[in-house]
Every structure is written in C-alpha cells, then in structure tokens.
Amino acid sequence: MYSSRKVGLPIVALLLAAGGGRAGAAEPGSFGYGTAATPAQIAGWDIDVRGEDGAGLPPGKGTVDRGADVYAEQCAACHGTFGEGEGRFPKLVGGVGSLRDERPEPTVGSYWPFAPTLWDYINRAMPMPAPHTLSADDVYALTAYILNLNELVPSEFVADRNSLPKVKMRNRDAFIWTDPRPDTGAKPCMQACVNGADVKVSSTAEDRNLTPRTTGPLDTMQPK
Amino acid sequence: MRPNPLRSKAVLSDPAGADVPVGRRSFLRLGAVLTGGLALGGNSAIAEPSQESPPADAPWSQSIGAGVVDRPYGRPADTEASVIRRNVPWLTATAESSVSFSPLQDLHGIITPNGLFFERHHAGRPDIDPAQHKLLIHGLVERPLLLTMKDILRFPQTTRIHFIECPANGGMNWRAAQMNSLQFSHGMVSCAEWTGVKLSTLLEETGIKKEAKWAMVEGADGAHMNRSLPLDKCLDDCLVVYAQNGEALRPEQGYPLRLVVPGWEGNVNIKWLRRIKLGEKPWHSREETSKYTDLMPDGTSRGFTWLMDAKSVVTFPCPEKPLDGAGLYEIRGLAWTGNGKVTRVDVSVDGGINWQTARLHEPVLSKALTKFTLPWRWDGRPALVASRVVDESGYVQPTIAELRKQRGSNSVYHNNSIQTWQVKSDGTVFNVQLA
C-alpha cells in the first residue's frame, strides 16, 4: 500500500505536467467535451434574480394600474381578484401578524423576505398554465400590483430594477439563514424510559376520514 | 435427455408441426394453448380443477404461459395493481403542483422500483427530448460551458445509492396523527441507485473562480425550479445523474438529467436540470423563502435547512398491513439519515417504555435507506409499536413531543419524529401520537 503510493505519486505528477493526466482532474477544459456557451446563449437562459439586492433584474418597469389589468386577465382566476385565492390556490395577500398564531398565513405580505424574489418567481413560474411568457414590463407591473395589494407600496409605485430591491418586506428580519439543528439531543434510553402510566394516546388518525384508500383505484376523496 | 417440445422453435412457430417428438396428450394440450390464446384458465383442453391446489395442479401448471417479449418492457403481476403511487386529492390545488407517495407498505428492500418512486412536481412532468436538452454552466466559472446529453455521458461515471426525501414527508402529522396510512405518512421518501457524473467533475471542467461560494441550480420544467446550494456541498458529494436503478431516469424523476444532493431535502435535487450558475451569494428564490423554510413558534423562520435528520419507520405492521392473530412476527422497517450511515435502530412494542435493538440488514450505506427487522411474538394484546434510529453522528430520532417542544407544530417541514403504530387486539393498526 505505502510503497505503491510512494511510487505512484511522481508518475501522477509527471502525467499532469505533461498535460495528459486525468488523476486529480483539476485543469479546466481538460476533458474538452461540450461547447463554449456564447453570451447570447447565456442571456436567453440567465433569468435568475437575487432576492437580497435584485441582482439580475432586467431593464423595464411597470405600474400598479397596468399590473391590475394583467392580473385580472392572467392571474385572478386562480388567485382571486384581490389575491384572496380561489379554492385551494394560494392567497397572495393577508396573514399579516398571524405567524405566531395557531393557524399562520404566510403570504407575500406576511412572510416573504425579499421583493425581487416576487419578480423572479412570477417571471419564471407564472401564470401557471403558461410560465415564462410575460414581458419584463408586465412582470414588473404584476409585482407592483401584488405589493400594492399587500399595502407594501403606494398605488403610484413604479416597479423597476432600482425600486424593487428597496421595498422593505415585513418579515425580512425574521429569517435565520444558518441551520441551528439538531433540535433535540436525547440519549437512547433502553429500559423503563417512561412511566407506563404516562403512555397515553394523545391523538389518533382512526376515524378521521382524511386518508385516501391505499388499495384499488386512485381515490378522489375531498374533505368532508 | 428428451427434447422439450415447449422450447422447440418448430413447435412455437408451427403448432401443427407433426415431426415433433411429443406424446398425443401433451400435443393436444399445447395446440389448444397456442390456438386458444394464452389467457389463464381459458383453455378447454384442461379439465376444470375439481380440487384445490394442492393436491390438484393449478391451471397455470397445466398450460403454457406467455412467451418472451409478450411484455417487451415488463410490468408487475396484474394482481399487484394496488401497489402504486397515490396522492391525497384534497391536499393541493392541482395535480401539476402536487405530490404522490410511494407504497412503502408493499416494498421489501432499500431500492424503490422506478415506477413507484415518489413524485413532487411544481409545474407538472415535462416530457423532454434528450436530443435537445442541454446543461449550461456559467456565472463565476472560467469557461462557461454548454453540454449536451451526449457530452455528459462521456464524463467518468459514478454510481451511488441514495435516498431522496421531501422535507414535507410527515408534515401532515405535525399537529396531530392525521393520515392513517404508512404510504401517506411516510411515502415521500424513496431510494435508488443513481448513475451519472460528479458535479465536482463538471465544475472543475468549467473552472471555478475564487469568488464563487454558491451555486444556483435550475430545472427545465415550467416552474424553472431553482435553488441555491453552497459550493462546498456541490464539490463534496453531489451527482448529476441520467440513470436510476440502471436505466434512464424516469420522466417523473427528471429525465434526462437531474441533480442528486445526498442527504439533503428533496427539493434541492433539481429535476430536468438545465442550468448551474456559480455566484458569491445565495439567491433566496421563492422555493427557499416562501416555501422550504421552517416557521418556528416565536414567529421566526429558519431558511436553508437542507439536512434531512435521521428518521425511521416500522413498515410492518402498519395501518395497511394489520396482524393476523397472535403469534410470531417479524417487525420490519426502514431507517435513513442525511448525516451518513444508520448505526442502530431500536424497536419498542410498549409505547417507548422499553426498547430492543433491531438487526440492520446489509448493505448499510451512507445516505441510503437501511432495512431493519426484529422478531416479535405478539400475545394478541394491544401494543404500541415504534422504531428509533441512531446515526453515525450520534443523533437520536426524537419523539414528536420532544420535537414539538422545540419547533411547535407550524414548521411544515422536517418532521422526523418517531412513528407509533397502535396495534389493537383484533390486529388492526392505527397511526397514533403519544402524550
């Protein structure tokens, strides 16, 4: 083991020096597969926007009024005219102050930390039936409209690459971006770990009628 | 040795072939099968069995079955038709942004068959032409690169077995025991053998600029699903894969190309992978702010909680697989952890008063499902069956009560608590939580 490694090292070094070595791989382009991506190719797919500072937001702008029009046409059917959400489709407004409640309502207004993320998400994923088909201006307008519905910007607000990163979102400072887990540090007890009298069923799924069947054809059950 | 007429080409291609050395009785039978179709029991030449089998031969023992390539791809037995992924129709607004669950109650190993691997889509399953699919790697790299599937297949291959679990697995049981089913309480975990190229190999090929600290990974689906990953994780053990259990990825699993981020929440294992961009800071995309963040009881939220904590579950008995009278059984289950390997699983049948260490079945692999069993003589009295995993970091799977003390019940994701199954004296099994 040892001796073969000692012998091996200089050979690898030699191969790398000669440009023919795969071991250690490090040189960019050493496989030579694929093609260099051109600026035009990159531009077409380079759609990401950074939430914190809006890096990547494109030129363009949109008003709340224009946003209301596009929204009525392309979004209201699912999200409700005022963002209240149709059926189980997500609400886009409300829930402010609810995050400590029994039933919190996280929305753009109550939960989202960064406004540019709203532009990014609408641009990449909405409207659901035809994602990434809106113009940059219309995405700005929709962003302005939804922020306005949430009373985060006034009705004369114009969304663009400069104004969006400056919108202060309500929940911005409530996020912790480093994972504090593990949450628990129990030791694995083996015998008499709990008092028998304390072992009580506190909740059961029996008779809840929430579980679709797991045999036969797919279930189409809806909540009672 | 006497030639077997059923294996003779002449017989199979020409059932009337007279020169086949075969007795009259079996010849008639064979002819009837070949001309009368291959349906079981639809064979008039075979007498109806008047007795149960055994002692009688069953119909399939007295007829010839379907030939090779009758099912050129193959599929499970017709009688296994219930073993399918299932969804909870009331859970989501649409099936296109939704989830389906693996039928863990009917799976016996650590590998999930490709057709049963759980699904989570955000804009439905795209059907992608691999000839047109490309992977773009750019941002803080030396050489922005566009790779076709052909290019990607030329890179050195790596094959590894890893689980993928949606962090919302068990989310419906945060507040209370809700889903009376193993499939719906734990079925958002699956495990496969993945083959592809190390992400580190691809990034070294493009060259990584010094300032790069993060990667943005993005799918080609309508959601353009994107997440941020620390570069360290990308270079550590991530794979860009095109194969799952030895065959091309299923479309539901990201065909033709997906990312596998071992031990981390399912959502970052981007399917239909089309773009990787290196940057200095994370992106805070919608899927890592509005979703996949954990709301704590004090109103703060945790973001970038990628690790899947250790978890285990008894897969037999379970609500779908009740017990059939007192006697000797084998308690069976699965355990896994994002921290590496499972080191131990303990099983309790009395609601966690006493525990016994179960047997782990080889292979015990890092960030893969691990199978455990424990023999159990059931006396026919009510029991509370549960399992608890310990992983190589020393982490011990907590009870739901312990977890709730820290996290409340609104964090949606990362419920890795001990699952208790209540066995009633009639053998039926229910999902319960203990005080």
XYZ file of C-alpha atoms in Angstrom:
659
model
C 0.000 0.000 0.000
C 2.523 2.538 1.245
C 5.253 1.728 -1.233
C 2.894 1.702 -4.217
C 1.626 5.138 -3.217
C 5.153 6.447 -2.961
C 5.902 5.152 -6.400
C 2.557 6.364 -7.750
C 2.885 9.996 -6.830
C 5.741 11.016 -9.108
C 4.065 9.249 -12.022
C 0.826 11.177 -11.497
C 2.796 14.384 -11.191
C 4.583 13.616 -14.417
C 1.365 12.874 -16.279
C -0.212 16.106 -15.032
C 2.864 18.088 -16.006
C 2.676 16.576 -19.469
C -0.994 17.601 -19.675
C -2.109 14.009 -20.180
C -3.157 13.108 -16.646
C -6.747 12.619 -15.556
C -5.861 11.864 -11.947
C -6.643 14.866 -9.783
C -8.594 16.352 -12.710
C -8.052 19.984 -11.884
C -7.336 21.760 -15.184
C -10.439 23.437 -16.651
C -11.209 22.153 -20.103
C -9.122 19.027 -19.769
C -11.918 16.761 -20.957
C -12.748 19.154 -23.729
C -16.363 17.982 -24.020
C -19.194 20.351 -24.885
C -19.010 23.778 -26.405
C -18.233 27.192 -25.007
C -21.530 28.891 -24.149
C -21.888 32.130 -26.114
C -23.067 35.342 -24.432
C -26.283 35.147 -26.475
C -26.964 31.580 -25.360
C -26.313 32.501 -21.749
C -28.510 35.607 -21.973
C -31.513 33.549 -23.068
C -31.466 31.326 -20.009
C -29.879 33.650 -17.460
C -33.161 34.576 -15.792
C -32.313 34.368 -12.098
C -32.760 37.364 -9.828
C -31.151 37.569 -6.438
C -33.636 38.307 -3.669
C -31.440 40.335 -1.371
C -30.292 43.031 -3.801
C -32.193 42.361 -7.022
C -29.036 41.453 -8.968
C -30.188 40.127 -12.320
C -33.338 42.274 -12.593
C -33.651 43.326 -16.242
C -34.434 46.772 -17.655
C -38.124 47.702 -17.818
C -40.812 48.963 -15.475
C -44.436 48.588 -14.554
C -47.149 50.429 -12.668
C -49.738 49.181 -10.200
C -52.546 50.108 -12.630
C -51.053 48.152 -15.505
C -50.488 45.280 -13.082
C -54.161 45.271 -12.113
C -55.142 44.799 -15.762
C -52.710 41.962 -16.455
C -53.615 40.365 -13.153
C -57.339 40.400 -13.894
C -56.667 38.674 -17.191
C -53.998 36.149 -16.260
C -53.989 35.560 -12.521
C -57.313 36.336 -10.860
C -58.982 33.077 -11.898
C -56.711 31.172 -9.524
C -55.504 33.752 -7.025
C -58.729 35.780 -6.686
C -59.322 39.351 -7.822
C -57.690 40.791 -4.721
C -55.232 37.975 -4.107
C -57.570 36.180 -1.711
C -57.042 32.844 -3.514
C -59.737 30.762 -5.210
C -60.337 27.368 -3.579
C -57.024 25.856 -2.583
C -54.972 28.160 -4.821
C -52.534 30.231 -2.802
C -53.530 33.540 -1.290
C -51.253 36.359 -2.360
C -52.332 38.755 0.417
C -53.165 38.725 4.090
C -51.954 36.906 7.161
C -50.052 39.913 8.482
C -49.356 39.361 12.185
C -50.501 35.721 12.008
C -47.140 33.964 12.085
C -47.310 33.087 15.778
C -50.953 32.030 15.573
C -52.395 28.550 15.764
C -53.097 28.821 12.022
C -50.484 31.127 10.490
C -50.988 32.505 6.990
C -47.675 33.008 5.239
C -48.120 35.201 2.135
C -46.188 37.771 0.126
C -47.412 40.357 2.627
C -46.868 38.441 5.840
C -43.949 36.149 5.095
C -41.806 36.841 2.034
C -38.476 38.455 2.972
C -37.424 39.938 -0.399
C -39.428 41.812 -3.054
C -37.134 40.945 -6.018
C -37.951 37.264 -5.352
C -41.546 38.084 -6.274
C -40.449 39.394 -9.675
C -38.252 36.334 -10.133
C -40.976 33.837 -9.258
C -43.704 35.423 -11.381
C -41.247 35.621 -14.258
C -40.098 32.007 -14.037
C -43.210 30.161 -12.923
C -46.398 32.134 -13.569
C -49.042 32.239 -14.880
C -49.153 28.572 -14.084
C -50.686 27.424 -17.388
C -48.100 29.367 -19.447
C -44.981 30.019 -17.390
C -42.297 32.459 -18.531
C -44.420 34.042 -21.252
C -44.860 37.512 -19.727
C -42.818 40.543 -20.790
C -40.390 42.014 -18.252
C -42.615 45.112 -18.077
C -45.688 43.040 -17.265
C -43.821 41.117 -14.591
C -42.792 44.460 -13.061
C -46.404 45.636 -13.250
C -47.734 42.451 -11.601
C -45.093 42.702 -8.902
C -46.120 46.303 -8.244
C -49.798 45.312 -8.127
C -49.280 42.436 -5.681
C -47.039 44.564 -3.452
C -49.709 47.252 -3.503
C -52.473 44.772 -2.635
C -50.354 43.968 0.397
C -50.008 47.656 1.273
C -46.254 47.436 0.920
C -46.094 50.163 -1.751
C -48.403 53.100 -2.621
C -50.667 52.991 -5.674
C -48.375 55.317 -7.629
C -45.415 52.945 -7.152
C -43.471 52.071 -10.297
C -41.555 48.809 -10.089
C -38.169 48.620 -11.782
C -34.699 47.261 -11.111
C -33.902 50.143 -8.754
C -37.153 50.438 -6.831
C -37.845 46.761 -6.103
C -34.766 45.982 -4.001
C -35.655 48.972 -1.809
C -39.101 47.701 -0.850
C -38.953 46.741 2.806
C -40.779 43.458 3.297
C -42.484 42.963 6.659
C -40.898 39.658 7.572
C -37.422 40.385 6.253
C -35.652 40.317 9.606
C -37.399 37.211 10.935
C -35.348 34.719 8.924
C -32.325 32.867 10.256
C -30.210 31.624 7.373
C -27.930 29.267 9.270
C -29.334 25.949 10.368
C -29.335 25.660 14.178
C -30.218 21.970 14.248
C -30.042 19.448 15.811
C -33.130 20.489 17.747
C -33.007 17.599 20.158
C -30.178 15.816 21.924
C -31.864 12.833 23.528
C -29.825 9.819 24.613
C -31.261 6.495 23.514
C -32.719 5.056 26.725
C -33.419 1.288 26.580
C -35.271 0.245 29.755
C -38.072 1.845 31.768
C -37.671 5.018 29.713
C -41.097 6.379 30.539
C -43.563 5.669 33.275
C -46.147 3.185 31.978
C -48.962 5.322 33.397
C -47.766 8.243 31.267
C -48.038 6.363 27.982
C -51.272 7.744 26.587
C -52.543 8.106 23.080
C -52.896 11.862 22.633
C -54.118 11.721 19.068
C -55.181 9.079 16.609
C -55.840 9.045 12.899
C -58.577 6.462 13.395
C -61.948 7.694 12.101
C -60.526 10.985 10.869
C -61.590 10.218 7.324
C -58.716 12.134 5.819
C -56.816 9.175 4.391
C -57.401 8.152 0.785
C -57.670 4.406 0.229
C -54.444 2.507 -0.432
C -55.934 -0.389 -2.414
C -57.915 -0.415 -5.632
C -58.019 2.541 -8.000
C -56.791 6.003 -7.060
C -59.034 7.791 -4.600
C -60.685 11.093 -5.473
C -61.836 11.896 -1.938
C -62.429 15.501 -0.997
C -62.572 16.868 2.550
C -65.873 16.497 4.310
C -32.437 -36.074 -22.493
C -35.811 -35.828 -24.132
C -36.247 -32.614 -26.085
C -38.723 -30.261 -24.511
C -41.407 -29.551 -27.103
C -42.297 -26.252 -25.481
C -38.802 -24.980 -26.056
C -38.685 -26.191 -29.668
C -38.719 -23.381 -32.212
C -40.591 -25.607 -34.660
C -43.456 -26.098 -32.242
C -43.674 -22.473 -31.260
C -43.614 -21.159 -34.802
C -45.678 -24.002 -36.279
C -48.037 -25.546 -33.768
C -49.192 -28.101 -36.337
C -45.661 -29.376 -36.917
C -46.081 -33.144 -36.928
C -42.489 -34.175 -36.627
C -42.141 -33.010 -33.066
C -41.455 -35.975 -30.799
C -44.211 -35.437 -28.353
C -46.960 -37.612 -26.910
C -50.514 -37.158 -28.267
C -51.921 -35.887 -24.989
C -49.431 -33.127 -24.464
C -49.547 -32.245 -28.165
C -53.287 -31.616 -27.953
C -52.817 -29.537 -24.864
C -50.093 -27.489 -26.461
C -52.148 -26.934 -29.589
C -55.080 -25.766 -27.534
C -52.945 -23.267 -25.690
C -51.326 -21.899 -28.790
C -54.509 -21.577 -30.806
C -56.905 -20.786 -27.970
C -54.971 -17.837 -26.655
C -52.865 -17.554 -23.558
C -55.480 -16.472 -21.067
C -55.248 -18.352 -17.814
C -57.992 -20.895 -17.371
C -59.421 -20.136 -20.814
C -58.216 -23.491 -22.013
C -60.907 -26.009 -22.794
C -58.395 -28.834 -23.197
C -57.662 -28.722 -19.484
C -60.231 -30.171 -17.156
C -61.553 -27.714 -14.594
C -59.684 -28.499 -11.409
C -62.221 -30.162 -9.183
C -59.947 -29.914 -6.197
C -57.982 -27.176 -4.590
C -54.380 -26.895 -5.499
C -52.605 -28.870 -3.999
C -53.320 -31.732 -4.413
C -54.501 -30.673 -7.874
C -52.280 -28.827 -10.283
C -53.289 -25.174 -10.683
C -54.349 -24.103 -14.215
C -51.021 -22.326 -14.757
C -49.234 -25.578 -14.058
C -51.131 -27.317 -16.863
C -50.807 -24.745 -19.581
C -48.148 -22.752 -21.293
C -47.531 -19.173 -20.318
C -46.877 -16.122 -22.425
C -43.664 -16.093 -24.379
C -40.733 -13.779 -24.132
C -41.334 -10.215 -25.285
C -45.041 -10.690 -24.616
C -44.320 -7.663 -22.440
C -41.169 -6.238 -24.001
C -40.604 -3.821 -21.141
C -42.259 -5.800 -18.387
C -44.603 -4.833 -15.610
C -45.686 -6.168 -12.236
C -48.189 -9.009 -11.948
C -51.770 -7.912 -12.622
C -52.649 -8.855 -9.045
C -50.188 -6.217 -7.774
C -52.278 -3.467 -9.351
C -52.883 -1.831 -5.976
C -49.180 -1.236 -5.438
C -48.970 2.213 -6.975
C -48.053 5.751 -6.097
C -51.044 7.528 -4.642
C -51.919 11.134 -3.919
C -54.064 12.983 -1.427
C -56.537 14.758 -3.705
C -57.606 17.308 -1.110
C -54.057 18.355 -0.291
C -53.184 20.512 -3.302
C -54.993 22.775 -5.722
C -53.786 20.923 -8.796
C -52.121 17.634 -9.680
C -49.432 19.602 -11.536
C -48.114 21.202 -8.389
C -48.504 18.272 -6.089
C -47.007 15.140 -4.647
C -47.502 11.399 -4.803
C -46.427 8.867 -2.203
C -44.512 5.586 -2.521
C -46.358 2.464 -1.310
C -43.789 1.655 1.386
C -46.144 -0.941 2.855
C -45.563 -3.179 -0.164
C -41.839 -2.617 -0.651
C -39.366 -5.070 0.804
C -35.945 -3.682 0.096
C -33.947 -0.489 0.206
C -34.371 0.221 -3.516
C -37.573 1.843 -4.699
C -38.697 0.496 -8.081
C -38.606 3.266 -10.649
C -42.356 3.285 -11.231
C -43.014 3.672 -7.510
C -40.551 6.441 -6.659
C -42.481 9.295 -5.054
C -43.172 12.355 -7.221
C -43.115 16.040 -6.433
C -43.730 18.400 -9.314
C -44.265 22.146 -9.300
C -45.378 22.564 -12.894
C -46.177 19.027 -13.896
C -43.919 16.453 -15.533
C -42.321 17.772 -18.702
C -41.630 15.256 -21.453
C -38.224 16.340 -22.657
C -36.468 15.457 -25.899
C -32.980 14.418 -24.744
C -31.536 15.371 -28.129
C -32.492 18.966 -27.384
C -31.754 19.023 -23.678
C -28.670 20.978 -22.620
C -26.912 21.826 -19.404
C -25.495 25.333 -19.151
C -22.809 26.014 -16.541
C -21.886 29.671 -16.156
C -21.537 32.553 -13.721
C -18.297 32.632 -11.737
C -16.567 29.988 -13.855
C -13.523 30.227 -16.102
C -15.173 28.702 -19.174
C -18.976 28.908 -19.470
C -19.958 25.566 -20.916
C -22.909 24.128 -22.797
C -23.198 20.359 -22.541
C -25.459 18.017 -24.492
C -26.570 14.686 -23.070
C -24.005 13.044 -25.325
C -21.284 15.209 -23.791
C -22.421 14.417 -20.268
C -22.397 10.682 -20.928
C -18.700 10.846 -21.854
C -17.581 12.063 -18.444
C -16.340 9.423 -15.961
C -19.291 7.640 -14.375
C -20.134 7.386 -10.718
C -22.852 5.166 -9.283
C -24.200 5.517 -5.766
C -27.293 4.547 -3.800
C -29.060 7.416 -2.049
C -32.457 8.192 -0.636
C -34.385 11.296 -1.584
C -36.960 12.563 0.890
C -39.279 15.522 0.585
C -38.824 17.603 3.739
C -42.625 17.771 3.997
C -42.759 13.991 4.461
C -44.769 13.575 7.648
C -45.814 17.213 7.516
C -49.476 16.239 7.751
C -48.743 14.724 11.177
C -47.092 17.796 12.757
C -50.204 18.902 14.591
C -51.744 15.500 15.250
C -51.934 11.984 13.861
C -53.863 12.614 10.652
C -53.008 10.086 7.961
C -53.972 6.561 8.870
C -51.528 5.024 6.471
C -47.831 4.297 6.074
C -47.989 5.337 2.427
C -49.389 8.777 3.229
C -47.467 9.384 6.449
C -44.010 8.374 5.183
C -44.240 7.748 1.429
C -42.384 10.886 0.347
C -39.098 9.026 0.721
C -37.624 6.721 -1.909
C -34.191 5.328 -2.635
C -32.434 4.429 -5.852
C -29.101 3.650 -7.389
C -28.101 6.771 -9.288
C -25.574 6.909 -12.116
C -24.052 9.999 -13.617
C -21.103 12.303 -13.234
C -19.878 14.020 -10.109
C -20.887 17.660 -10.056
C -17.320 18.427 -8.951
C -16.029 16.944 -12.214
C -18.274 19.235 -14.268
C -17.373 22.298 -12.202
C -13.656 21.547 -12.425
C -14.062 21.232 -16.177
C -15.522 24.752 -16.331
C -13.044 26.055 -13.761
C -14.289 27.702 -10.567
C -13.465 31.353 -9.935
C -12.121 32.150 -6.493
C -15.056 34.378 -5.508
C -17.613 31.605 -6.138
C -19.289 30.422 -2.946
C -22.747 29.325 -4.091
C -24.403 27.541 -6.977
C -27.853 28.205 -8.383
C -29.340 25.044 -9.847
C -32.365 25.250 -12.136
C -34.730 22.891 -13.913
C -36.138 22.983 -17.442
C -39.707 22.443 -16.260
C -42.361 25.128 -16.393
C -41.575 26.084 -12.789
C -37.950 26.718 -13.785
C -37.468 25.348 -10.268
C -34.352 26.854 -8.747
C -32.452 26.574 -5.507
C -29.178 27.834 -4.055
C -26.546 25.385 -2.843
C -23.289 26.099 -1.056
C -20.374 25.350 -3.377
C -18.799 23.133 -0.703
C -21.715 20.715 -0.890
C -21.585 20.733 -4.700
C -17.930 19.730 -4.611
C -18.410 17.239 -1.781
C -20.853 14.586 -2.971
C -23.424 15.916 -5.462
C -24.105 13.963 -8.630
C -25.558 14.986 -11.972
C -27.349 11.785 -12.932
C -29.011 10.357 -16.015
C -29.756 6.866 -14.729
C -31.855 5.456 -11.923
C -31.599 1.812 -10.943
C -29.617 1.103 -14.068
C -31.966 2.561 -16.671
C -32.548 6.079 -17.920
C -34.214 8.350 -15.368
C -37.987 8.246 -15.443
C -39.572 11.450 -16.763
C -41.130 11.952 -13.315
C -37.653 11.833 -11.813
C -36.081 14.392 -14.095
C -35.379 12.706 -17.427
C -32.964 13.200 -19.000
C -30.886 14.810 -16.227
C -31.265 15.568 -12.530
C -29.199 16.643 -9.597
C -28.760 14.350 -6.605
C -27.777 16.129 -3.402
C -27.209 13.243 -0.992
C -28.865 13.537 2.399
C -30.423 16.937 1.693
C -34.072 17.816 1.263
C -35.730 16.551 -1.894
C -36.476 19.981 -3.316
C -32.793 20.777 -3.942
C -32.372 17.593 -6.022
C -33.372 19.606 -9.089
C -35.051 17.529 -11.790
C -34.803 18.246 -15.525
C -31.572 20.060 -14.668
C -30.655 22.613 -17.320
C -28.557 25.281 -15.646
C -25.935 25.724 -12.949
C -24.678 29.196 -12.181
C -21.961 29.976 -9.671
C -22.176 33.136 -7.598
C -20.955 34.832 -4.457
C -24.210 34.806 -2.510
C -27.370 32.716 -2.289
C -30.355 33.672 -4.437
C -33.212 33.390 -1.921
C -35.546 32.055 -4.564
C -39.240 31.606 -3.805
C -38.608 27.926 -3.063
C -36.173 28.848 -0.308
C -38.093 31.759 1.218
C -41.863 31.389 0.816
C -41.504 27.589 0.850
C -38.971 25.156 2.308
C -38.402 27.426 5.299
C -39.448 26.404 8.787
C -41.749 28.679 10.789
C -40.912 28.471 14.488
C -43.290 29.107 17.409
C -41.723 32.525 18.132
C -42.562 33.718 14.615
C -39.011 33.497 13.284
C -38.248 31.249 10.356
C -35.312 29.088 9.504
C -34.014 29.079 5.970
C -31.507 26.804 4.242
C -32.365 23.848 6.470
C -31.219 21.344 3.895
C -30.184 18.385 6.016
C -32.611 15.502 6.382
C -32.376 14.426 10.017
C -32.309 10.739 10.926
C -35.665 9.010 10.645
C -37.053 5.501 10.789
C -40.430 3.858 10.463
C -41.870 0.401 11.011
C -43.213 -0.765 7.643
C -44.722 -3.934 9.078
C -47.056 -3.923 10.870
C -48.649 -0.693 9.683
C -52.218 0.518 9.012
C -52.161 -1.085 5.551
C -50.705 -4.366 6.848
C -52.521 -5.464 10.000
C -51.630 -8.540 12.041
C -53.395 -11.836 11.538
C -53.793 -13.256 15.038
C -51.346 -13.744 17.884
C -48.059 -15.453 17.137
C -44.554 -14.889 15.886
C -43.960 -11.987 13.516
C -41.026 -10.096 12.130
C -41.250 -6.365 12.720
C -39.758 -4.734 9.629
C -38.787 -1.219 8.834
C -36.590 1.342 7.154
C -34.180 3.896 8.580
C -32.155 6.668 6.953
C -30.198 9.798 7.774
C -28.710 12.726 5.904
C -25.765 12.581 8.299
C -24.331 9.428 6.745
C -24.899 5.906 7.975
C -27.508 4.469 10.269
C -25.710 2.885 13.214
C -28.585 1.447 15.213
C -32.348 1.054 15.245
C -34.263 0.246 18.418
C -37.829 -1.021 18.434
C -40.426 -0.698 21.169
C -43.753 -2.523 21.355
C -44.949 -0.803 24.530
C -45.025 2.847 23.506
C -41.393 3.584 24.273
C -41.093 2.222 27.807
C -38.608 -0.474 26.772
C -36.587 -0.817 23.597
C -34.781 -3.652 21.857
C -32.107 -3.237 19.235
C -33.160 -4.497 15.816
C -30.966 -6.213 13.246
C -29.670 -3.974 10.452
C -29.582 -5.658 7.060
C -26.654 -5.193 4.721
C -25.912 -3.149 2.826
C -25.826 -0.266 5.295
C -24.929 2.631 3.030
C -24.343 6.300 3.642
C -27.421 8.460 2.963
C -29.417 5.460 1.792
C -32.408 3.584 3.147
C -31.362 0.879 5.595
C -33.540 -2.097 6.383
C -34.078 -3.427 9.902
C -36.003 -6.331 11.386
C -36.803 -7.686 14.831
C -38.652 -10.922 15.645
C -41.716 -10.310 17.812
C -44.055 -12.765 19.442
C -47.355 -10.917 19.623
C -49.538 -12.065 22.508
C -52.682 -10.648 20.942
C -52.942 -7.749 23.369
C -52.939 -4.085 22.345
C -49.440 -2.860 21.552
C -47.725 0.394 20.603
C -45.033 -0.340 18.030
C -42.345 2.215 17.230
C -38.782 2.451 15.963
C -35.971 4.872 16.808
C -32.817 5.339 14.768
C -29.380 6.468 15.905
C -26.996 7.675 13.196
C -23.232 7.879 12.912
C -23.196 11.472 14.154
C -24.777 10.218 17.398
C -28.082 11.884 16.604
C -31.114 10.081 18.042
C -34.528 10.243 16.382
C -36.789 12.264 18.734
C -40.383 11.733 19.798
C -42.992 14.072 18.336
C -43.402 15.584 21.825
C -39.676 16.398 22.061
C -39.673 17.871 18.574
C -42.797 19.958 19.179
C -41.225 21.440 22.302
C -38.564 22.988 20.065
C -40.460 23.607 16.867
C -44.133 23.944 17.707
C -46.349 22.437 15.030
C -46.297 25.010 12.225
C -42.926 24.362 10.674
C -44.455 22.102 7.989
C -41.090 20.593 7.052
C -38.605 18.266 8.764
C -40.879 16.185 10.933
C -38.535 13.252 11.577
C -40.194 12.103 14.783
C -40.692 8.543 15.968
C -43.786 6.968 14.422
C -46.018 4.990 16.761
C -48.406 2.379 15.376
C -51.199 1.304 17.694
C -51.979 -2.405 17.303
C -55.423 -3.328 18.608
C -56.242 -6.789 19.866
C -58.016 -7.599 16.591
C -54.726 -6.922 14.783
C -55.793 -3.661 13.154
C -53.200 -0.889 13.178
C -53.601 2.870 13.574
C -51.398 5.935 13.377
C -51.279 7.476 16.848
C -49.236 10.005 18.748
C -48.358 9.649 22.412
C -48.632 12.310 25.074
